[in-house]
Amino acid sequence: MTTEPTNAELLGIQPHSLVWIVGDSVEETALLDPFPEGVETYSDEEPEQPESWLDDTWTGAENRPEPTDPVKPSGIDTAVIAVSNSQEFHMRLDDVLPRMGSVGRVWVVYPVEALPLPILRTGVDEYGWTAETPVELDETWAAVELTLS
């Protein structure tokens, strides 16, 4: 008796690997359940800034903390960028694609009706990536693996 592969297996997520899920929608990330045994997820949360009780009304911006560059994670086996529409897609690209150079495998998970493949391909191409052939996850969602050009 053969069983169909899970969506996580279709995306090449291996047991005991580290997966970075970029996206905050439960629906998008639930597509990957169940993960293979021992998979851990990477959290890309911004560190909490201590509250400043200093009123800088009169002193100006010199009391504000300097902005920091986003962290480039290491040790990530697979990254999954989950988006629900083209606006979110472009926002996520700006935020994470420049940080994906050392990630082994990068996927974009998207609803086929809300993000046409030509827009996806053009968007990732602007960052030096190529979108491969889509993989159907269910009747609404698909995934495209990205490779550096």
mmCIF file with all atom_site columns, C-alpha atoms in Angstrom:
data_model
loop_
_atom_site.group_PDB
_atom_site.id
_atom_site.type_symbol
_atom_site.label_atom_id
_atom_site.label_alt_id
_atom_site.label_comp_id
_atom_site.label_asym_id
_atom_site.label_entity_id
_atom_site.label_seq_id
_atom_site.pdbx_PDB_ins_code
_atom_site.Cartn_x
_atom_site.Cartn_y
_atom_site.Cartn_z
_atom_site.occupancy
_atom_site.B_iso_or_equiv
_atom_site.pdbx_formal_charge
_atom_site.auth_seq_id
_atom_site.auth_comp_id
_atom_site.auth_asym_id
_atom_site.auth_atom_id
_atom_site.pdbx_PDB_model_num
ATOM 1   C CA . MET A 1 1   ? 0.000  0.000  0.000   1.00 0.00 ? 1   MET A CA 1
ATOM 2   C CA . THR A 1 2   ? 1.484  3.308  -1.058  1.00 0.00 ? 2   THR A CA 1
ATOM 3   C CA . THR A 1 3   ? 0.682  6.563  0.619   1.00 0.00 ? 3   THR A CA 1
ATOM 4   C CA . GLU A 1 4   ? 0.791  9.919  -1.073  1.00 0.00 ? 4   GLU A CA 1
ATOM 5   C CA . PRO A 1 5   ? 3.634  12.167 0.044   1.00 0.00 ? 5   PRO A CA 1
ATOM 6   C CA . THR A 1 6   ? 2.806  15.004 2.418   1.00 0.00 ? 6   THR A CA 1
ATOM 7   C CA . ASN A 1 7   ? 3.279  18.588 1.264   1.00 0.00 ? 7   ASN A CA 1
ATOM 8   C CA . ALA A 1 8   ? 6.383  18.830 3.461   1.00 0.00 ? 8   ALA A CA 1
ATOM 9   C CA . GLU A 1 9   ? 7.823  15.784 1.672   1.00 0.00 ? 9   GLU A CA 1
ATOM 10  C CA . LEU A 1 10  ? 6.928  17.293 -1.734  1.00 0.00 ? 10  LEU A CA 1
ATOM 11  C CA . LEU A 1 11  ? 9.025  20.311 -0.765  1.00 0.00 ? 11  LEU A CA 1
ATOM 12  C CA . GLY A 1 12  ? 11.965 18.092 0.164   1.00 0.00 ? 12  GLY A CA 1
ATOM 13  C CA . ILE A 1 13  ? 11.783 18.751 3.897   1.00 0.00 ? 13  ILE A CA 1
ATOM 14  C CA . GLN A 1 14  ? 13.847 15.985 5.485   1.00 0.00 ? 14  GLN A CA 1
ATOM 15  C CA . PRO A 1 15  ? 13.576 14.491 8.996   1.00 0.00 ? 15  PRO A CA 1
ATOM 16  C CA . HIS A 1 16  ? 15.648 16.335 11.618  1.00 0.00 ? 16  HIS A CA 1
ATOM 17  C CA . SER A 1 17  ? 16.138 19.401 9.418   1.00 0.00 ? 17  SER A CA 1
ATOM 18  C CA . LEU A 1 18  ? 15.805 23.111 10.212  1.00 0.00 ? 18  LEU A CA 1
ATOM 19  C CA . VAL A 1 19  ? 12.994 24.890 8.349   1.00 0.00 ? 19  VAL A CA 1
ATOM 20  C CA . TRP A 1 20  ? 12.456 28.651 8.168   1.00 0.00 ? 20  TRP A CA 1
ATOM 21  C CA . ILE A 1 21  ? 8.786  29.460 7.559   1.00 0.00 ? 21  ILE A CA 1
ATOM 22  C CA . VAL A 1 22  ? 8.336  33.055 6.435   1.00 0.00 ? 22  VAL A CA 1
ATOM 23  C CA . GLY A 1 23  ? 4.660  33.921 6.762   1.00 0.00 ? 23  GLY A CA 1
ATOM 24  C CA . ASP A 1 24  ? 2.226  34.474 9.542   1.00 0.00 ? 24  ASP A CA 1
ATOM 25  C CA . SER A 1 25  ? -1.002 32.976 8.267   1.00 0.00 ? 25  SER A CA 1
ATOM 26  C CA . VAL A 1 26  ? -2.145 29.771 9.926   1.00 0.00 ? 26  VAL A CA 1
ATOM 27  C CA . GLU A 1 27  ? -3.710 28.574 6.665   1.00 0.00 ? 27  GLU A CA 1
ATOM 28  C CA . GLU A 1 28  ? -0.475 28.962 4.724   1.00 0.00 ? 28  GLU A CA 1
ATOM 29  C CA . THR A 1 29  ? 1.746  27.253 7.264   1.00 0.00 ? 29  THR A CA 1
ATOM 30  C CA . ALA A 1 30  ? -0.808 24.506 8.024   1.00 0.00 ? 30  ALA A CA 1
ATOM 31  C CA . LEU A 1 31  ? -0.281 23.286 4.465   1.00 0.00 ? 31  LEU A CA 1
ATOM 32  C CA . LEU A 1 32  ? 3.072  21.870 5.590   1.00 0.00 ? 32  LEU A CA 1
ATOM 33  C CA . ASP A 1 33  ? 1.685  19.741 8.445   1.00 0.00 ? 33  ASP A CA 1
ATOM 34  C CA . PRO A 1 34  ? 2.622  17.124 9.299   1.00 0.00 ? 34  PRO A CA 1
ATOM 35  C CA . PHE A 1 35  ? 6.368  17.667 9.262   1.00 0.00 ? 35  PHE A CA 1
ATOM 36  C CA . PRO A 1 36  ? 8.727  14.692 9.102   1.00 0.00 ? 36  PRO A CA 1
ATOM 37  C CA . GLU A 1 37  ? 10.084 13.496 12.450  1.00 0.00 ? 37  GLU A CA 1
ATOM 38  C CA . GLY A 1 38  ? 12.447 15.827 14.276  1.00 0.00 ? 38  GLY A CA 1
ATOM 39  C CA . VAL A 1 39  ? 11.956 18.897 12.072  1.00 0.00 ? 39  VAL A CA 1
ATOM 40  C CA . GLU A 1 40  ? 12.632 22.146 13.876  1.00 0.00 ? 40  GLU A CA 1
ATOM 41  C CA . THR A 1 41  ? 11.457 25.561 12.732  1.00 0.00 ? 41  THR A CA 1
ATOM 42  C CA . TYR A 1 42  ? 13.556 28.710 12.754  1.00 0.00 ? 42  TYR A CA 1
ATOM 43  C CA . SER A 1 43  ? 11.957 31.820 14.227  1.00 0.00 ? 43  SER A CA 1
ATOM 44  C CA . ASP A 1 44  ? 12.856 35.154 12.669  1.00 0.00 ? 44  ASP A CA 1
ATOM 45  C CA . GLU A 1 45  ? 11.392 37.345 15.388  1.00 0.00 ? 45  GLU A CA 1
ATOM 46  C CA . GLU A 1 46  ? 12.835 40.755 15.927  1.00 0.00 ? 46  GLU A CA 1
ATOM 47  C CA . PRO A 1 47  ? 14.495 41.198 19.304  1.00 0.00 ? 47  PRO A CA 1
ATOM 48  C CA . GLU A 1 48  ? 12.473 43.199 21.761  1.00 0.00 ? 48  GLU A CA 1
ATOM 49  C CA . GLN A 1 49  ? 13.612 46.755 22.189  1.00 0.00 ? 49  GLN A CA 1
ATOM 50  C CA . PRO A 1 50  ? 13.638 47.943 25.785  1.00 0.00 ? 50  PRO A CA 1
ATOM 51  C CA . GLU A 1 51  ? 11.140 50.670 26.399  1.00 0.00 ? 51  GLU A CA 1
ATOM 52  C CA . SER A 1 52  ? 12.754 54.024 26.715  1.00 0.00 ? 52  SER A CA 1
ATOM 53  C CA . TRP A 1 53  ? 11.334 56.223 29.412  1.00 0.00 ? 53  TRP A CA 1
ATOM 54  C CA . LEU A 1 54  ? 13.273 59.145 28.008  1.00 0.00 ? 54  LEU A CA 1
ATOM 55  C CA . ASP A 1 55  ? 11.035 61.730 26.446  1.00 0.00 ? 55  ASP A CA 1
ATOM 56  C CA . ASP A 1 56  ? 12.957 62.870 23.377  1.00 0.00 ? 56  ASP A CA 1
ATOM 57  C CA . THR A 1 57  ? 10.532 65.624 22.470  1.00 0.00 ? 57  THR A CA 1
ATOM 58  C CA . TRP A 1 58  ? 13.172 68.272 23.054  1.00 0.00 ? 58  TRP A CA 1
ATOM 59  C CA . THR A 1 59  ? 16.333 66.291 22.424  1.00 0.00 ? 59  THR A CA 1
ATOM 60  C CA . GLY A 1 60  ? 15.513 64.872 18.993  1.00 0.00 ? 60  GLY A CA 1
ATOM 61  C CA . ALA A 1 61  ? 16.279 61.575 17.319  1.00 0.00 ? 61  ALA A CA 1
ATOM 62  C CA . GLU A 1 62  ? 19.772 61.094 18.763  1.00 0.00 ? 62  GLU A CA 1
ATOM 63  C CA . ASN A 1 63  ? 18.253 59.088 21.629  1.00 0.00 ? 63  ASN A CA 1
ATOM 64  C CA . ARG A 1 64  ? 16.676 56.512 19.344  1.00 0.00 ? 64  ARG A CA 1
ATOM 65  C CA . PRO A 1 65  ? 18.482 53.211 18.748  1.00 0.00 ? 65  PRO A CA 1
ATOM 66  C CA . GLU A 1 66  ? 20.286 52.816 15.440  1.00 0.00 ? 66  GLU A CA 1
ATOM 67  C CA . PRO A 1 67  ? 18.489 50.530 12.950  1.00 0.00 ? 67  PRO A CA 1
ATOM 68  C CA . THR A 1 68  ? 20.197 47.189 12.526  1.00 0.00 ? 68  THR A CA 1
ATOM 69  C CA . ASP A 1 69  ? 20.577 45.027 9.436   1.00 0.00 ? 69  ASP A CA 1
ATOM 70  C CA . PRO A 1 70  ? 18.320 41.953 9.361   1.00 0.00 ? 70  PRO A CA 1
ATOM 71  C CA . VAL A 1 71  ? 19.952 38.741 10.501  1.00 0.00 ? 71  VAL A CA 1
ATOM 72  C CA . LYS A 1 72  ? 21.132 36.337 7.799   1.00 0.00 ? 72  LYS A CA 1
ATOM 73  C CA . PRO A 1 73  ? 20.244 32.959 9.268   1.00 0.00 ? 73  PRO A CA 1
ATOM 74  C CA . SER A 1 74  ? 22.611 30.030 8.959   1.00 0.00 ? 74  SER A CA 1
ATOM 75  C CA . GLY A 1 75  ? 22.055 26.297 9.113   1.00 0.00 ? 75  GLY A CA 1
ATOM 76  C CA . ILE A 1 76  ? 18.643 26.507 7.441   1.00 0.00 ? 76  ILE A CA 1
ATOM 77  C CA . ASP A 1 77  ? 17.954 23.453 5.280   1.00 0.00 ? 77  ASP A CA 1
ATOM 78  C CA . THR A 1 78  ? 14.697 24.693 3.719   1.00 0.00 ? 78  THR A CA 1
ATOM 79  C CA . ALA A 1 79  ? 12.975 28.087 3.678   1.00 0.00 ? 79  ALA A CA 1
ATOM 80  C CA . VAL A 1 80  ? 9.294  28.389 2.834   1.00 0.00 ? 80  VAL A CA 1
ATOM 81  C CA . ILE A 1 81  ? 8.017  31.860 1.952   1.00 0.00 ? 81  ILE A CA 1
ATOM 82  C CA . ALA A 1 82  ? 4.244  31.667 2.373   1.00 0.00 ? 82  ALA A CA 1
ATOM 83  C CA . VAL A 1 83  ? 2.199  34.460 0.785   1.00 0.00 ? 83  VAL A CA 1
ATOM 84  C CA . SER A 1 84  ? -1.509 34.955 0.185   1.00 0.00 ? 84  SER A CA 1
ATOM 85  C CA . ASN A 1 85  ? -1.487 37.629 -2.563  1.00 0.00 ? 85  ASN A CA 1
ATOM 86  C CA . SER A 1 86  ? 0.821  39.571 -4.876  1.00 0.00 ? 86  SER A CA 1
ATOM 87  C CA . GLN A 1 87  ? 1.219  42.559 -2.522  1.00 0.00 ? 87  GLN A CA 1
ATOM 88  C CA . GLU A 1 88  ? 2.347  40.307 0.325   1.00 0.00 ? 88  GLU A CA 1
ATOM 89  C CA . PHE A 1 89  ? 4.610  38.452 -2.121  1.00 0.00 ? 89  PHE A CA 1
ATOM 90  C CA . HIS A 1 90  ? 6.487  41.614 -3.081  1.00 0.00 ? 90  HIS A CA 1
ATOM 91  C CA . MET A 1 91  ? 6.737  42.744 0.549   1.00 0.00 ? 91  MET A CA 1
ATOM 92  C CA . ARG A 1 92  ? 8.201  39.376 1.604   1.00 0.00 ? 92  ARG A CA 1
ATOM 93  C CA . LEU A 1 93  ? 10.672 39.386 -1.303  1.00 0.00 ? 93  LEU A CA 1
ATOM 94  C CA . ASP A 1 94  ? 12.066 42.733 -0.192  1.00 0.00 ? 94  ASP A CA 1
ATOM 95  C CA . ASP A 1 95  ? 12.403 41.454 3.361   1.00 0.00 ? 95  ASP A CA 1
ATOM 96  C CA . VAL A 1 96  ? 13.815 37.947 2.949   1.00 0.00 ? 96  VAL A CA 1
ATOM 97  C CA . LEU A 1 97  ? 15.254 37.140 -0.480  1.00 0.00 ? 97  LEU A CA 1
ATOM 98  C CA . PRO A 1 98  ? 18.434 39.151 0.100   1.00 0.00 ? 98  PRO A CA 1
ATOM 99  C CA . ARG A 1 99  ? 18.970 37.008 3.228   1.00 0.00 ? 99  ARG A CA 1
ATOM 100 C CA . MET A 1 100 ? 18.478 33.597 1.557   1.00 0.00 ? 100 MET A CA 1
ATOM 101 C CA . GLY A 1 101 ? 21.884 33.104 -0.071  1.00 0.00 ? 101 GLY A CA 1
ATOM 102 C CA . SER A 1 102 ? 23.075 30.388 2.332   1.00 0.00 ? 102 SER A CA 1
ATOM 103 C CA . VAL A 1 103 ? 19.756 28.515 2.555   1.00 0.00 ? 103 VAL A CA 1
ATOM 104 C CA . GLY A 1 104 ? 19.815 25.071 0.944   1.00 0.00 ? 104 GLY A CA 1
ATOM 105 C CA . ARG A 1 105 ? 16.326 25.083 -0.571  1.00 0.00 ? 105 ARG A CA 1
ATOM 106 C CA . VAL A 1 106 ? 13.895 28.007 -0.961  1.00 0.00 ? 106 VAL A CA 1
ATOM 107 C CA . TRP A 1 107 ? 10.189 27.669 -1.829  1.00 0.00 ? 107 TRP A CA 1
ATOM 108 C CA . VAL A 1 108 ? 7.369  30.154 -2.349  1.00 0.00 ? 108 VAL A CA 1
ATOM 109 C CA . VAL A 1 109 ? 3.955  28.791 -1.329  1.00 0.00 ? 109 VAL A CA 1
ATOM 110 C CA . TYR A 1 110 ? 1.094  30.757 -2.875  1.00 0.00 ? 110 TYR A CA 1
ATOM 111 C CA . PRO A 1 111 ? -2.585 30.566 -3.915  1.00 0.00 ? 111 PRO A CA 1
ATOM 112 C CA . VAL A 1 112 ? -2.650 30.040 -7.665  1.00 0.00 ? 112 VAL A CA 1
ATOM 113 C CA . GLU A 1 113 ? -5.635 32.363 -8.235  1.00 0.00 ? 113 GLU A CA 1
ATOM 114 C CA . ALA A 1 114 ? -4.176 35.267 -6.218  1.00 0.00 ? 114 ALA A CA 1
ATOM 115 C CA . LEU A 1 115 ? -0.595 35.245 -7.521  1.00 0.00 ? 115 LEU A CA 1
ATOM 116 C CA . PRO A 1 116 ? -0.153 34.511 -11.222 1.00 0.00 ? 116 PRO A CA 1
ATOM 117 C CA . LEU A 1 117 ? 3.016  32.587 -12.045 1.00 0.00 ? 117 LEU A CA 1
ATOM 118 C CA . PRO A 1 118 ? 4.339  35.255 -14.488 1.00 0.00 ? 118 PRO A CA 1
ATOM 119 C CA . ILE A 1 119 ? 4.231  37.857 -11.669 1.00 0.00 ? 119 ILE A CA 1
ATOM 120 C CA . LEU A 1 120 ? 6.019  35.446 -9.332  1.00 0.00 ? 120 LEU A CA 1
ATOM 121 C CA . ARG A 1 121 ? 8.709  34.686 -11.916 1.00 0.00 ? 121 ARG A CA 1
ATOM 122 C CA . THR A 1 122 ? 9.280  38.384 -12.691 1.00 0.00 ? 122 THR A CA 1
ATOM 123 C CA . GLY A 1 123 ? 9.437  39.270 -8.994  1.00 0.00 ? 123 GLY A CA 1
ATOM 124 C CA . VAL A 1 124 ? 12.090 36.710 -8.061  1.00 0.00 ? 124 VAL A CA 1
ATOM 125 C CA . ASP A 1 125 ? 14.047 37.392 -11.259 1.00 0.00 ? 125 ASP A CA 1
ATOM 126 C CA . GLU A 1 126 ? 14.595 40.980 -10.089 1.00 0.00 ? 126 GLU A CA 1
ATOM 127 C CA . TYR A 1 127 ? 16.545 39.554 -7.121  1.00 0.00 ? 127 TYR A CA 1
ATOM 128 C CA . GLY A 1 128 ? 18.644 37.162 -9.200  1.00 0.00 ? 128 GLY A CA 1
ATOM 129 C CA . TRP A 1 129 ? 16.551 34.049 -8.533  1.00 0.00 ? 129 TRP A CA 1
ATOM 130 C CA . THR A 1 130 ? 14.762 31.687 -10.926 1.00 0.00 ? 130 THR A CA 1
ATOM 131 C CA . ALA A 1 131 ? 11.366 30.089 -10.265 1.00 0.00 ? 131 ALA A CA 1
ATOM 132 C CA . GLU A 1 132 ? 11.228 26.415 -11.205 1.00 0.00 ? 132 GLU A CA 1
ATOM 133 C CA . THR A 1 133 ? 8.148  24.375 -12.215 1.00 0.00 ? 133 THR A CA 1
ATOM 134 C CA . PRO A 1 134 ? 5.213  24.731 -9.769  1.00 0.00 ? 134 PRO A CA 1
ATOM 135 C CA . VAL A 1 135 ? 4.194  21.843 -7.511  1.00 0.00 ? 135 VAL A CA 1
ATOM 136 C CA . GLU A 1 136 ? 0.477  21.558 -6.699  1.00 0.00 ? 136 GLU A CA 1
ATOM 137 C CA . LEU A 1 137 ? -0.141 21.264 -2.933  1.00 0.00 ? 137 LEU A CA 1
ATOM 138 C CA . ASP A 1 138 ? -3.955 21.201 -3.058  1.00 0.00 ? 138 ASP A CA 1
ATOM 139 C CA . GLU A 1 139 ? -6.770 22.644 -5.176  1.00 0.00 ? 139 GLU A CA 1
ATOM 140 C CA . THR A 1 140 ? -5.885 26.214 -4.111  1.00 0.00 ? 140 THR A CA 1
ATOM 141 C CA . TRP A 1 141 ? -2.185 26.287 -3.209  1.00 0.00 ? 141 TRP A CA 1
ATOM 142 C CA . ALA A 1 142 ? 0.985  25.633 -5.161  1.00 0.00 ? 142 ALA A CA 1
ATOM 143 C CA . ALA A 1 143 ? 4.693  25.905 -4.417  1.00 0.00 ? 143 ALA A CA 1
ATOM 144 C CA . VAL A 1 144 ? 7.607  26.993 -6.589  1.00 0.00 ? 144 VAL A CA 1
ATOM 145 C CA . GLU A 1 145 ? 11.217 26.238 -5.767  1.00 0.00 ? 145 GLU A CA 1
ATOM 146 C CA . LEU A 1 146 ? 13.617 29.139 -6.228  1.00 0.00 ? 146 LEU A CA 1
ATOM 147 C CA . THR A 1 147 ? 17.228 28.788 -7.344  1.00 0.00 ? 147 THR A CA 1
ATOM 148 C CA . LEU A 1 148 ? 19.906 31.439 -7.590  1.00 0.00 ? 148 LEU A CA 1
ATOM 149 C CA . SER A 1 149 ? 20.476 32.465 -11.196 1.00 0.00 ? 149 SER A CA 1
#
